Every structure is written in structure tokens, then in C-alpha cells.
CSV table of C-alpha atoms in Angstrom, one decimal:
chain,number,residue,atom,x,y,z
A,1,MET,CA,0.0,0.0,0.0
A,2,THR,CA,1.2,3.5,-0.8
A,3,GLU,CA,0.7,6.2,1.7
A,4,ARG,CA,0.1,9.8,0.6
A,5,LEU,CA,-0.4,12.9,2.6
A,6,ARG,CA,-3.1,15.5,1.7
A,7,ILE,CA,-3.3,18.7,3.7
A,8,GLU,CA,-6.8,20.3,4.4
A,9,PHE,CA,-7.0,24.1,4.8
A,10,PHE,CA,-10.2,25.9,5.8
A,11,PRO,CA,-9.9,29.3,4.0
A,12,SER,CA,-12.3,32.2,4.4
A,13,ASP,CA,-12.6,32.4,0.5
A,14,VAL,CA,-12.1,29.2,-1.5
A,15,ASP,CA,-12.0,31.1,-4.8
A,16,ARG,CA,-9.3,33.5,-3.6
A,17,SER,CA,-7.3,30.5,-2.3
A,18,VAL,CA,-7.6,28.6,-5.5
A,19,ALA,CA,-6.4,31.7,-7.5
A,20,PHE,CA,-3.4,31.9,-5.1
A,21,TYR,CA,-2.4,28.2,-5.4
A,22,GLU,CA,-2.8,28.4,-9.2
A,23,LEU,CA,-0.4,31.3,-9.2
A,24,LEU,CA,2.1,28.9,-7.4
A,25,GLY,CA,1.6,26.4,-10.2
A,26,PHE,CA,-0.9,24.1,-8.5
A,27,GLU,CA,-3.6,22.4,-10.7
A,28,VAL,CA,-7.2,22.3,-9.7
A,29,THR,CA,-8.2,18.6,-9.6
A,30,GLY,CA,-11.7,18.9,-8.1
A,31,ARG,CA,-14.3,21.5,-7.2
A,32,SER,CA,-17.8,21.7,-5.6
A,33,VAL,CA,-19.9,24.7,-4.9
A,34,GLY,CA,-21.2,23.3,-1.6
A,35,PRO,CA,-22.1,24.4,0.8
A,36,PRO,CA,-19.5,24.2,1.9
A,37,ALA,CA,-17.5,25.2,-1.2
A,38,TYR,CA,-14.5,22.8,-1.7
A,39,ALA,CA,-11.6,22.6,-4.1
A,40,SER,CA,-8.6,20.3,-4.3
A,41,VAL,CA,-5.4,21.3,-5.9
A,42,LYS,CA,-2.1,19.5,-6.6
A,43,LEU,CA,1.5,20.2,-7.5
A,44,GLY,CA,3.2,16.9,-8.4
A,45,ASP,CA,2.5,14.6,-5.4
A,46,VAL,CA,1.5,17.5,-3.1
A,47,ARG,CA,-2.2,17.7,-2.6
A,48,ILE,CA,-4.1,20.3,-0.7
A,49,GLY,CA,-7.9,20.4,0.0
A,50,LEU,CA,-9.5,23.8,0.5
A,51,CYS,CA,-12.8,23.6,2.4
A,52,GLU,CA,-14.8,26.8,3.0
A,53,ALA,CA,-14.6,27.8,6.6
A,54,ALA,CA,-17.7,28.7,8.6
A,55,PRO,CA,-18.1,32.4,8.9
A,56,VAL,CA,-16.0,33.9,11.7
A,57,ASP,CA,-15.7,37.4,13.0
A,58,PRO,CA,-12.5,38.6,11.3
A,59,ALA,CA,-11.4,40.1,14.6
A,60,ALA,CA,-11.6,36.7,16.3
A,61,ARG,CA,-9.8,34.8,13.6
A,62,THR,CA,-6.2,34.1,14.4
A,63,LEU,CA,-3.5,33.2,11.9
A,64,PRO,CA,-2.4,29.6,11.9
A,65,VAL,CA,0.7,29.4,14.1
A,66,GLY,CA,3.1,26.7,14.9
A,67,THR,CA,2.8,25.0,11.6
A,68,GLU,CA,4.7,25.2,8.3
A,69,ILE,CA,3.9,23.2,5.2
A,70,VAL,CA,7.2,22.1,3.5
A,71,ILE,CA,7.2,21.4,-0.2
A,72,GLU,CA,10.4,19.8,-1.6
A,73,VAL,CA,11.3,20.8,-5.1
A,74,ASP,CA,14.2,19.9,-7.4
A,75,ASP,CA,15.5,23.5,-7.9
A,76,VAL,CA,14.4,25.9,-5.3
A,77,LYS,CA,16.1,28.9,-6.9
A,78,GLN,CA,14.3,28.3,-10.2
A,79,ARG,CA,11.0,28.0,-8.3
A,80,ARG,CA,11.6,31.2,-6.4
A,81,ASP,CA,12.4,33.0,-9.6
A,82,GLU,CA,9.2,31.7,-11.3
A,83,PHE,CA,7.2,32.9,-8.3
A,84,VAL,CA,8.8,36.4,-8.3
A,85,GLY,CA,8.1,36.5,-12.1
A,86,ARG,CA,4.4,35.8,-11.3
A,87,VAL,CA,4.4,38.6,-8.7
A,88,VAL,CA,4.1,36.2,-5.7
A,89,VAL,CA,5.0,38.0,-2.6
A,90,LEU,CA,7.7,36.1,-0.6
A,91,ALA,CA,7.3,36.0,3.2
A,92,ALA,CA,11.1,35.2,3.4
A,93,ASP,CA,13.5,35.2,0.5
A,94,LEU,CA,15.9,32.4,-0.5
A,95,VAL,CA,18.3,31.4,2.2
A,96,GLU,CA,21.1,28.8,2.2
A,97,ARG,CA,21.0,26.9,5.4
A,98,GLU,CA,24.1,25.5,7.1
A,99,TRP,CA,22.6,22.0,7.1
A,100,GLY,CA,22.6,21.8,3.3
A,101,LEU,CA,19.1,23.0,2.4
A,102,SER,CA,18.0,26.2,0.6
A,103,ASP,CA,14.5,27.5,1.1
A,104,PHE,CA,12.1,30.4,0.8
A,105,ARG,CA,8.7,31.0,2.2
A,106,VAL,CA,5.3,32.3,1.1
A,107,THR,CA,2.1,32.9,3.0
A,108,ASP,CA,-1.3,32.1,1.5
A,109,PRO,CA,-4.3,34.5,1.7
A,110,ASP,CA,-5.4,33.0,5.1
A,111,GLY,CA,-1.9,33.0,6.7
A,112,TYR,CA,-0.9,29.4,6.0
A,113,TYR,CA,2.9,29.3,5.8
A,114,LEU,CA,4.5,27.4,2.9
A,115,ARG,CA,8.2,26.6,2.7
A,116,PHE,CA,9.7,25.6,-0.6
A,117,THR,CA,13.0,23.8,-0.2
A,118,SER,CA,15.7,21.7,-1.9
A,119,HIS,CA,19.1,20.2,-1.2
A,120,ARG,CA,22.0,22.3,-2.5
């Protein structure tokens, strides 16, 4: 049996999140209008489900903390350059880590933190 991991996010606006993930190169693989609205996106073997969150007072909503989604890519510099060319705002620019990885970070519209990384 092959195990796979799919992450589920609960964005405040599924359409806005889909547009963001498409900007990152994800492909929409499923969609339903709901309620709740739902979309699934994938990039290679990385799969993310986007399920419309129940309405929340924006003042009461806190950003996700203590979690980072790490996506390993073959060439992190190339991926970073592609994102910058598509006008993706980087939360943290490309850094070479002393333990042999290079990475950069982006934050999705609801504050989910994504780190793109590769071995040097």
C-alpha cells in the first residue's frame, strides 16, 4: 500500500485561495460549490484540500501558528524566480541553510505558511 499525505485548509474564501495556489503552479483537480465550497489542488504529489470555513468574526480569527507546510522541489532557486516573475510576494526570500538546504517562504491569503526547499 502506498501512503500519501493530503493537507486540508479551511480558507475564508475558496475562490481566492484557488487563485493563489494556481499562481504557485498548482492544478485544480476537483471542485464543488457546496455548501461548503470545496476545491482540491495538486502540485506533483503534493495535494491540498480547500474547504470553505464557517463564517468567523475577522477580529476573532487568528492566523495559523506553529505549523509550516514544507514542499520539496528539485530546484528551489528556479521555483523562487518563477514565483517572483508571477508577482508572488515572498514572506522570506531564498536562504542557504548551514545544514545543506536552501529555502524560501510564502504565506497564502489566510496566513498558512508554505516553505519551498531543496538540497544544495
